[in-house]
CSV table of C-alpha atoms and ligand atoms in Angstrom, one decimal:
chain,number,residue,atom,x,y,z
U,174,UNK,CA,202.4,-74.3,217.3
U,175,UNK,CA,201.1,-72.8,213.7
U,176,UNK,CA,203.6,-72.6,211.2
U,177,UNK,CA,205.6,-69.8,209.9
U,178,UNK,CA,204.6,-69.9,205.8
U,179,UNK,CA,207.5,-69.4,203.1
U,180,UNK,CA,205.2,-69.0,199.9
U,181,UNK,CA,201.5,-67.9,199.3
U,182,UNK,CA,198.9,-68.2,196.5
U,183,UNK,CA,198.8,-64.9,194.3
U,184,UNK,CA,196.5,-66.5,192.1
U,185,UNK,CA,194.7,-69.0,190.1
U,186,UNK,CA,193.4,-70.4,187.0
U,187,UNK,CA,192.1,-73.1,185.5
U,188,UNK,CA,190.7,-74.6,182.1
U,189,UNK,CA,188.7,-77.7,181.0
U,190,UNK,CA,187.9,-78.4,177.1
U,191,UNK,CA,184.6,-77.4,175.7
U,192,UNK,CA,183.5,-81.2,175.0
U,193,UNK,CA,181.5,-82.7,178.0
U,194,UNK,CA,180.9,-86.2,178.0
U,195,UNK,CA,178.2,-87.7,179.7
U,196,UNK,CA,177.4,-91.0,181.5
U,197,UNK,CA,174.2,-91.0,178.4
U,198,UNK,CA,176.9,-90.6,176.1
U,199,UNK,CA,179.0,-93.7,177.4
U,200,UNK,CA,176.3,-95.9,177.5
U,201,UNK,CA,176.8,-96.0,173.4
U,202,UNK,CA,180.5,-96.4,173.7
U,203,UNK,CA,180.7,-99.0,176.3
U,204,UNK,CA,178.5,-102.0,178.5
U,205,UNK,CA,177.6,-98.9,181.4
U,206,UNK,CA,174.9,-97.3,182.8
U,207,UNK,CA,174.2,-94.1,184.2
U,208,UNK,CA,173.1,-95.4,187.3
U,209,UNK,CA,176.1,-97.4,188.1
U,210,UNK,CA,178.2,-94.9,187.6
U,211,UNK,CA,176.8,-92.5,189.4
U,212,UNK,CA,176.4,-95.0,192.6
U,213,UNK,CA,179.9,-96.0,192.0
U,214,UNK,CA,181.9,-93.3,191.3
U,215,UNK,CA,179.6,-90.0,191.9
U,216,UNK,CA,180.6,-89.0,188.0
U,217,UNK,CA,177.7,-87.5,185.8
U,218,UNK,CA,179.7,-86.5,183.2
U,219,UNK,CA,183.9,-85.2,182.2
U,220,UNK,CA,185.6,-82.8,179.8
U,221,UNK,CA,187.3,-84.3,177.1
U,222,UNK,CA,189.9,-82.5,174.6
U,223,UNK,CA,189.1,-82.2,171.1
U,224,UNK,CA,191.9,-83.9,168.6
U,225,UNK,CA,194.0,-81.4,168.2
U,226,UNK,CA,194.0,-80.3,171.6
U,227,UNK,CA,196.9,-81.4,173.5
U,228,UNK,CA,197.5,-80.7,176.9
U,229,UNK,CA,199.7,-77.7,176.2
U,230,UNK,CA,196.4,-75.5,175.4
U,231,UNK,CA,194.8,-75.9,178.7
U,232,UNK,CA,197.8,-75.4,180.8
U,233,UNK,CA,198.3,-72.3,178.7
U,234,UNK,CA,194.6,-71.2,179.3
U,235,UNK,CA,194.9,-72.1,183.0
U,236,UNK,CA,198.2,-70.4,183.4
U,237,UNK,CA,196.7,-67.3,182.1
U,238,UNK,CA,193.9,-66.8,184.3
U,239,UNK,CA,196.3,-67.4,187.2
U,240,UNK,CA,199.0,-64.7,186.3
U,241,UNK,CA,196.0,-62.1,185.4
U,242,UNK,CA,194.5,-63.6,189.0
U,243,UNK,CA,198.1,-62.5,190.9
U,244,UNK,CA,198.5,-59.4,188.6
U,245,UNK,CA,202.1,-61.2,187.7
U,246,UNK,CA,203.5,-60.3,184.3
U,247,UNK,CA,204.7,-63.6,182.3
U,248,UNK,CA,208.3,-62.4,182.5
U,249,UNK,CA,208.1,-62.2,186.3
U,250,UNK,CA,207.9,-66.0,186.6
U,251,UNK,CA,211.1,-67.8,187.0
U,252,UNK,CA,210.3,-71.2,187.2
U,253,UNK,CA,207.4,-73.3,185.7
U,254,UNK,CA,206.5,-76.9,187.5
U,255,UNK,CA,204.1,-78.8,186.0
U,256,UNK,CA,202.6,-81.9,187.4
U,257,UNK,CA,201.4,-84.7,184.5
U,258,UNK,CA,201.8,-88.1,183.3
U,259,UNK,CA,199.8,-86.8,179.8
U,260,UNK,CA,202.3,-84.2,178.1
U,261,UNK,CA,202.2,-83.0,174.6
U,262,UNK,CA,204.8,-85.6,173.9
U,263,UNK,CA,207.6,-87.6,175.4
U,264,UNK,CA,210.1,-84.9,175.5
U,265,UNK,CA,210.7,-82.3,176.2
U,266,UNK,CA,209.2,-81.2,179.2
U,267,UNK,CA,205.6,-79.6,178.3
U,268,UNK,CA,206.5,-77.1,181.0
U,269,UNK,CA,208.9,-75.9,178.2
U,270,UNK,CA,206.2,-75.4,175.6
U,271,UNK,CA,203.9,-73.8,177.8
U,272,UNK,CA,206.9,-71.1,178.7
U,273,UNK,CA,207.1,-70.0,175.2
U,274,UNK,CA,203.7,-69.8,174.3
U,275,UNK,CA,203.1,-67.8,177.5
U,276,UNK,CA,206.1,-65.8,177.0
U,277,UNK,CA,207.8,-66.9,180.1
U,278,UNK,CA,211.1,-65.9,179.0
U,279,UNK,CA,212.9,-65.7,182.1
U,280,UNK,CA,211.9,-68.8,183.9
U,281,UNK,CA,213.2,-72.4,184.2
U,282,UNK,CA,210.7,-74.8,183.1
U,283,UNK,CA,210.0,-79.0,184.0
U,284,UNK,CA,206.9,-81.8,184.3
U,285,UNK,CA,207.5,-83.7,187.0
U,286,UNK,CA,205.6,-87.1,187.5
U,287,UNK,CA,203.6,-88.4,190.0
U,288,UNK,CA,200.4,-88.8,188.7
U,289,UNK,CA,197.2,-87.9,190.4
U,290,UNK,CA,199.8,-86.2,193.4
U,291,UNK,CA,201.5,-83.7,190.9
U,292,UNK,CA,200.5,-80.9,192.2
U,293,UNK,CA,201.4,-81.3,195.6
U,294,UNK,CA,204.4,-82.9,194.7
U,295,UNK,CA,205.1,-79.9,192.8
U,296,UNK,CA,204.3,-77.6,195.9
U,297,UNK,CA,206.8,-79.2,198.1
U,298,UNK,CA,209.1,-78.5,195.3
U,299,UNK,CA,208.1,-75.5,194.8
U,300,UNK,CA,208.3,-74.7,198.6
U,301,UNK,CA,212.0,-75.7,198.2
U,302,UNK,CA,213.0,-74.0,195.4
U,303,UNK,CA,211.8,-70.7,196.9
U,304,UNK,CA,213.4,-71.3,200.2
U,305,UNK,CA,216.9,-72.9,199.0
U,306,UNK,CA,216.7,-71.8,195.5
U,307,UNK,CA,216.1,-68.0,195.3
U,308,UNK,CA,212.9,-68.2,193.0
U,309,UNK,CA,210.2,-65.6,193.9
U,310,UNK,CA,207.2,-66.1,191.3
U,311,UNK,CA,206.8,-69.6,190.4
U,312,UNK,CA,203.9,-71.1,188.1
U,313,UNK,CA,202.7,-74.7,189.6
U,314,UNK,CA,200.4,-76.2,187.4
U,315,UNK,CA,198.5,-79.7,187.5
U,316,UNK,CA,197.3,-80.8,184.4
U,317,UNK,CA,196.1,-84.0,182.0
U,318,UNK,CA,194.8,-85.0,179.0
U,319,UNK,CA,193.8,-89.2,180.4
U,320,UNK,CA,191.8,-89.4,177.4
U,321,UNK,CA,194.5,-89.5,175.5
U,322,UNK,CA,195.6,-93.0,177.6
U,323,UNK,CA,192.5,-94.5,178.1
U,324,UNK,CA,191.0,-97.6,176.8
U,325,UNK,CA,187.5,-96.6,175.1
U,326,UNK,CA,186.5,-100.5,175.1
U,327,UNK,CA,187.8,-100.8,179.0
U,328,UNK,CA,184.2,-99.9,180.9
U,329,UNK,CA,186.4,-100.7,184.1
U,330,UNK,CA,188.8,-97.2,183.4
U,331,UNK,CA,187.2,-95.3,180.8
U,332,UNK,CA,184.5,-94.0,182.8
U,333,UNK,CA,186.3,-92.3,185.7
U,334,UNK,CA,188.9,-89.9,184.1
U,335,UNK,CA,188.5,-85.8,182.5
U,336,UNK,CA,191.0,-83.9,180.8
U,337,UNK,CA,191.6,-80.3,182.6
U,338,UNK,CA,194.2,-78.1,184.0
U,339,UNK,CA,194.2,-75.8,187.1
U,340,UNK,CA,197.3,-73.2,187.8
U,341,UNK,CA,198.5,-71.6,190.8
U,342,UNK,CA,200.9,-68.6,190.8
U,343,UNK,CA,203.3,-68.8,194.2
U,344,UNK,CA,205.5,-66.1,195.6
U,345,UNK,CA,207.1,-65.6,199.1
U,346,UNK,CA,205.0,-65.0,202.2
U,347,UNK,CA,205.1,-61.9,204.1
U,348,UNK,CA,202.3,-62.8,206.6
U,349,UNK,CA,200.7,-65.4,207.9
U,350,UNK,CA,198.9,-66.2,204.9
U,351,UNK,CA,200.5,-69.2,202.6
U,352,UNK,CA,201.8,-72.9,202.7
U,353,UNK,CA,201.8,-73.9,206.5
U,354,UNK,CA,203.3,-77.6,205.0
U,355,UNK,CA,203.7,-80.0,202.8
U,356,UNK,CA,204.0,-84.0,203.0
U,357,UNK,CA,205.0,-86.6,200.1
U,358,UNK,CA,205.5,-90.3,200.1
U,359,UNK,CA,205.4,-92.8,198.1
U,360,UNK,CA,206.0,-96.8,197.7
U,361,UNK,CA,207.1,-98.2,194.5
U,362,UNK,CA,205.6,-101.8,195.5
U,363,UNK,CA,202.0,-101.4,194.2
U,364,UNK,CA,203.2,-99.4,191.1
U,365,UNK,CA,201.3,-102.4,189.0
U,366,UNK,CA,198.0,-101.7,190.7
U,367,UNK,CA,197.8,-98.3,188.8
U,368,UNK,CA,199.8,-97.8,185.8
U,369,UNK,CA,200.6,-97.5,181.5
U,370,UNK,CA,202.7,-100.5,180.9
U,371,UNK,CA,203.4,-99.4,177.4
U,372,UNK,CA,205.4,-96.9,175.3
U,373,UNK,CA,208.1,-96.2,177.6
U,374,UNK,CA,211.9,-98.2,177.3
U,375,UNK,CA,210.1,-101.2,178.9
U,376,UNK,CA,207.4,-102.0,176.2
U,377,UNK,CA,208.4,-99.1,172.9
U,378,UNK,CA,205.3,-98.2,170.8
U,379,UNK,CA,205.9,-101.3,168.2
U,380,UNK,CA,202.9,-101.9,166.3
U,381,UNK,CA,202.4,-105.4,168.5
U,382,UNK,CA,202.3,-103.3,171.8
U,383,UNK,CA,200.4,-100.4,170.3
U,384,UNK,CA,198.2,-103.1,168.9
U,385,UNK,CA,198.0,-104.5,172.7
U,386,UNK,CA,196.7,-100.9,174.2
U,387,UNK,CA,199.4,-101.4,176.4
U,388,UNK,CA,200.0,-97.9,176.4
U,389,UNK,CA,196.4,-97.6,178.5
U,390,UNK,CA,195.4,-97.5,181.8
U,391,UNK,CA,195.6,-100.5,183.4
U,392,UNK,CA,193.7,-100.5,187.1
U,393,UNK,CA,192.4,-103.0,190.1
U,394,UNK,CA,190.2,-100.8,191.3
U,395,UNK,CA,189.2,-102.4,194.4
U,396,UNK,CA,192.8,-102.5,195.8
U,397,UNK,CA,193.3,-98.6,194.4
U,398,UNK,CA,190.0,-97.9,196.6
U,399,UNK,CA,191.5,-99.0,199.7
U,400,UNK,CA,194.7,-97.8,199.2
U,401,UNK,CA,193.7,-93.9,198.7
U,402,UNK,CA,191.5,-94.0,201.6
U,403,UNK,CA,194.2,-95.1,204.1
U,404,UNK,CA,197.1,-93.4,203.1
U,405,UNK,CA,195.0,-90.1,202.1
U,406,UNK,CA,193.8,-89.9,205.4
U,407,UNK,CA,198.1,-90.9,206.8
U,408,UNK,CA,199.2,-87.8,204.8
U,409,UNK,CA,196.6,-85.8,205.9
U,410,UNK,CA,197.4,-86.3,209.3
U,411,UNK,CA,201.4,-85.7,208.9
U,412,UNK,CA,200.3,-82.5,207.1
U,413,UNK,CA,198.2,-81.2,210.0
U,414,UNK,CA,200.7,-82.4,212.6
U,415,UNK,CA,203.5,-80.7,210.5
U,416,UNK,CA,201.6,-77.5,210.8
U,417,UNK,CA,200.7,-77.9,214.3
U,418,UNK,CA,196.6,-78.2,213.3
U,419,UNK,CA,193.5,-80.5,214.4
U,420,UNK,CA,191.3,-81.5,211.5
U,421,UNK,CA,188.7,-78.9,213.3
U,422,UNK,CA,190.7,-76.1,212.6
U,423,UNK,CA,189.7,-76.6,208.8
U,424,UNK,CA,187.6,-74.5,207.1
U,425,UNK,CA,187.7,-76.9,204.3
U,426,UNK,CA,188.8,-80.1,202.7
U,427,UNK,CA,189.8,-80.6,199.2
U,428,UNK,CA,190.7,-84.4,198.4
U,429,UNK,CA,191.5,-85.5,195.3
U,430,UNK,CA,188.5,-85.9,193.0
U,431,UNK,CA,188.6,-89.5,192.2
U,432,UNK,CA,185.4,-91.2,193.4
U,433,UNK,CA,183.0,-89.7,195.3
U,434,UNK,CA,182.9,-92.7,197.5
U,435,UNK,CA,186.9,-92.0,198.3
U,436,UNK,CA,186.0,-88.7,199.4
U,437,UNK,CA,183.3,-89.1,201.7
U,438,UNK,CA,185.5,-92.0,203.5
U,439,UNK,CA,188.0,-89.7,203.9
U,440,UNK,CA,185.8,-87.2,204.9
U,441,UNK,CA,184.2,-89.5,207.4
U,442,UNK,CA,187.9,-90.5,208.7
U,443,UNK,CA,188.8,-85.9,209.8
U,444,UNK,CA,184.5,-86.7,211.1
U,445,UNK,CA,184.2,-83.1,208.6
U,446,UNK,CA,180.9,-82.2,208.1
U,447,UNK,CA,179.7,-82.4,204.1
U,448,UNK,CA,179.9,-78.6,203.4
U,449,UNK,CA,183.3,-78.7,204.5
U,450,UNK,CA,184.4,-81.4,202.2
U,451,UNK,CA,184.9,-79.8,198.4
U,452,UNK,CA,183.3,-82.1,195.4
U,453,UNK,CA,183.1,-81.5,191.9
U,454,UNK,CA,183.7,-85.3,190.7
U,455,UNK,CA,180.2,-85.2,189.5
U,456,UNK,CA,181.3,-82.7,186.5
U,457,UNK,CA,185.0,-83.3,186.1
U,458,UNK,CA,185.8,-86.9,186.8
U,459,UNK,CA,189.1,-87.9,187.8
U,460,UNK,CA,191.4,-84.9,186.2
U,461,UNK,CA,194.5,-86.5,188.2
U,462,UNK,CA,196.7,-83.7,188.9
U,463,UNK,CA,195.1,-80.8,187.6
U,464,UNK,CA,192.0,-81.8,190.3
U,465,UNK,CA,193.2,-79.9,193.1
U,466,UNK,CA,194.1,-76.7,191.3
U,467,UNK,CA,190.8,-77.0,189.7
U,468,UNK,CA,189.1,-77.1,192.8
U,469,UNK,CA,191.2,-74.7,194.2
U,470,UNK,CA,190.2,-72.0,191.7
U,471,UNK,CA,186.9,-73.3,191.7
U,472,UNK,CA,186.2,-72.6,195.7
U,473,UNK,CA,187.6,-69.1,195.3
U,474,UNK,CA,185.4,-67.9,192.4
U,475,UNK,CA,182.3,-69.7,194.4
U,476,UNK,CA,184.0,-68.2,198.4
U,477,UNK,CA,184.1,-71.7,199.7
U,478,UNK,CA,187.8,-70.4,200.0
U,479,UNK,CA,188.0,-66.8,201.0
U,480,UNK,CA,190.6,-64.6,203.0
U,481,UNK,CA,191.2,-66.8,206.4
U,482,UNK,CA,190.0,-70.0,204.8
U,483,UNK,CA,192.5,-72.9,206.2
U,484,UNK,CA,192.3,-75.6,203.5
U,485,UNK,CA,193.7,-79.0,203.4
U,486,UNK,CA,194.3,-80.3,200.7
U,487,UNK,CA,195.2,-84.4,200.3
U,488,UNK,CA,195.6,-86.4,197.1
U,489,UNK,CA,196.5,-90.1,196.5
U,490,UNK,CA,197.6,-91.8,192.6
U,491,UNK,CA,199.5,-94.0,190.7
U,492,UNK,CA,203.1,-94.8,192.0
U,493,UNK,CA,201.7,-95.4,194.5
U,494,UNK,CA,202.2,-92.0,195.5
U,495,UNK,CA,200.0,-89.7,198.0
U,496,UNK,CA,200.6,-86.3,199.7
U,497,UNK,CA,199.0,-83.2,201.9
U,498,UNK,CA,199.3,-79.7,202.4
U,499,UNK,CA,197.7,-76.9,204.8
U,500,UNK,CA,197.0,-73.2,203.1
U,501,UNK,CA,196.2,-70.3,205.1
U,502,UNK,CA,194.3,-67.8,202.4
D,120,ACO,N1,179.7,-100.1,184.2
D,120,ACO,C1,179.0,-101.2,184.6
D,120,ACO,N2,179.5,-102.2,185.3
D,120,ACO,C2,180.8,-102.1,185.6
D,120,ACO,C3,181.6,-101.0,185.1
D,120,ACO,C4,181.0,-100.0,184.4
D,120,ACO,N3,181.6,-98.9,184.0
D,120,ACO,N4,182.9,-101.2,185.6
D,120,ACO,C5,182.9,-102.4,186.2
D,120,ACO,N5,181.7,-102.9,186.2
D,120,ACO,C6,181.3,-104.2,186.8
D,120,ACO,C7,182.4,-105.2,187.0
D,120,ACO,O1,182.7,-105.9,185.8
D,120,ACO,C8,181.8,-106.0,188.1
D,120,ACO,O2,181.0,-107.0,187.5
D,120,ACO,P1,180.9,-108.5,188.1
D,120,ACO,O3,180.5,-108.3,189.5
D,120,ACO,O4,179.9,-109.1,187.2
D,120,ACO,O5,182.3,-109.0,187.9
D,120,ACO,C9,181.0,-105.1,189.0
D,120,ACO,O6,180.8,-103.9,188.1
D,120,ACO,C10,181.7,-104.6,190.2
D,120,ACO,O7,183.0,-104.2,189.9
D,120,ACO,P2,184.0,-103.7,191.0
D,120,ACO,O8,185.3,-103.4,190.4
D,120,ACO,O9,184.0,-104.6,192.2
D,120,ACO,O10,183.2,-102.4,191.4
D,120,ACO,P3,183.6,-101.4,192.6
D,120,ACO,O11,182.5,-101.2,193.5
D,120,ACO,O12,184.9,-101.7,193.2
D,120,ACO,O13,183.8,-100.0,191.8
D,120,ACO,C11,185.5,-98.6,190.9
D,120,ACO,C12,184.8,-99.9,190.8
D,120,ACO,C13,184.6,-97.5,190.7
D,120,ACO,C14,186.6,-98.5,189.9
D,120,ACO,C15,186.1,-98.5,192.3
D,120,ACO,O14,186.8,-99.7,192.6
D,120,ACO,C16,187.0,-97.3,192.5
D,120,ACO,O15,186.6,-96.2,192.4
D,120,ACO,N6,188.3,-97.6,192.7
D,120,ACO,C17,189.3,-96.5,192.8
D,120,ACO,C18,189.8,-96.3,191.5
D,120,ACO,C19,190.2,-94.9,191.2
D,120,ACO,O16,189.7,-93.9,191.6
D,120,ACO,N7,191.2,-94.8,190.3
D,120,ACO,C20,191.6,-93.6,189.8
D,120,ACO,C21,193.1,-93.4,189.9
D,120,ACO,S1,193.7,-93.5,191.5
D,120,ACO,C22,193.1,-92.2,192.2
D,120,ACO,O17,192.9,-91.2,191.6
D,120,ACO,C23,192.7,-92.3,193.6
């Protein structure tokens, strides 16, 4: 039977920075080629922040276009999540920069991380928070700046990642429009497949680790591939199964925008048809945790997602960590 929804979208936002790099444009930075790129991965080209441009300003921009989306004044909100591995700076919580500069000045504010599944993270939260919590306008916001973490000499990483943000504002649900579920997971045993080995309490910034990169990405992308597709298409399922839905009932699929490859496997897995699959790799990259609420913002202003859309949405990243949800709009 269909779920019962406790929160709905009221709006959304997002932002990328001005800067586009393109495949042409990495060709002179590293041993790469537009062509295998764009076999491999589906990339043509990625946002990347200016210095001086920390992640801060594009969750700020994106924030903005989703409370004038919902018509929700900034001292309506009363909580701020915000899904990212990239923030302004160790601590505090970016969240807590973005409330002041939006003038958020009655909401609770924290990052929480889980890389490339953020945002969905951050909706189960959210989902939580609403229903055990009390909170009745709550900003959720994916967001990174990876440029800031990637290797420029690795050709293996530095090709697939974009900076960008995407916002969505969340209050209760009255009908039977909202989140019809959630699913998280996780499993800690393949966190060295995907991860930053440096700058945290295991490895500090000393010159000699600095020196190392070791705060970069560090990938096997193969194994990462093959991971995402199978437990993508596991949450997926609990999602749909949660909310008592067949993958034919969707009017549309948003994966996480990783590799256009990743996609279409998992697209081929629900047997959706390619208009009901939702791809902007090609101009973003991988954004991590603000791809999602890109997309999301991104299918409303182009009605791929209009009033009775059902949407799954299904994301996989470093942690290993992956999760699903079903919207009604
Ligand atoms: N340009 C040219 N050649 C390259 C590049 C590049 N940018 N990068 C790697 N190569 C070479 C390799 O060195 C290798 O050469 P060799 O055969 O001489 O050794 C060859 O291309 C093949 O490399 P593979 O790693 O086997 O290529 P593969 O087909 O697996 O594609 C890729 C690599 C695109 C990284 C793929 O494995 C992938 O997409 N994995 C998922 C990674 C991902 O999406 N990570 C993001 C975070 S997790 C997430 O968001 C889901």
């Amino acid at each position: 039977m269909k779920q019962k929804p406790t929160m709905e979208i009221l709006g959304t936002g997002r932002a990328v920075p001005d800067r586009i790099l393109t495949n042409k444009d990495l060709e002179q930075i590293v041993d790469t080629s537009d062509e295998w790129i764009i076999t491999r991965t589906g990339i043509r080209e990625r946002h990347i922040a200016n210095p001086g441009e920390p992640l801060s300003t594009l969750v700020v921009k994106a924030a903005e276009r989703a409370l004038t989306d919902a018509g929700v004044a900034p001292e309506e909100i009363d909580l701020i999540i915000l899904g990212t591995v990239t923030g302004d700076s160790k601590f505090p919580a970016t969240a807590c920069v973005v409330q002041e500069l939006i003038g958020a000045v009655n909401a609770a504010a924290f990052d929480i991380s889980a890389a490339c599944s953020g945002f969905l993270y951050g909706m189960q939260i959210a989902e939580s928070m609403m229903l055990h919590g009390g909170y009745r306008r709550i900003l959720l916001v994916g967001g990174e700046v990876l440029s800031s973490m990637v290797n420029w000499q690795d050709r293996d990483t530095c090709v697939l990642f974009g900076d960008g943000a995407g916002a969505v504002v969340l209050g209760p649900s009255h009908g039977e429009k909202g989140i019809l579920s959630t699913y998280i997971k996780s499993d800690g045993s393949f966190r060295n497949l995907l991860y930053s080995p440096g700058c945290g309490s295991l490895n500090p910034p000393t010159p000699e680790n600095v020196g190392q990169m070791l705060h970069t990405i560090r990938m096997e992308g193969r194994e990462v591939f093959r991971h995402a597709v199978t437990s993508m298409s596991d949450a997926l399922n609990q999602a749909l199964d949660k909310a008592g839905l067949q993958a034919d009932d969707l009017s549309l699929l948003i994966p996480h925008q990783a590799n256009l490859r990743i996609i279409e496997a998992v697209g081929k897995r629900f047997h959706a048809p390619a208009d009901k699959v939702y791809v902007n790799v090609d101009r973003y990259g991988n954004t991590s945790a603000a791809s999602i609420p890109i997309a999301i913002d991104e299918a409303r202003e182009t009605g791929r997602i209009s009033s009775g859309s059902l949407v799954g949405m299904v994301t996989f990243g470093a942690g290993f960590t992956w999760a699903a949800a079903i919207v009604q709009f």
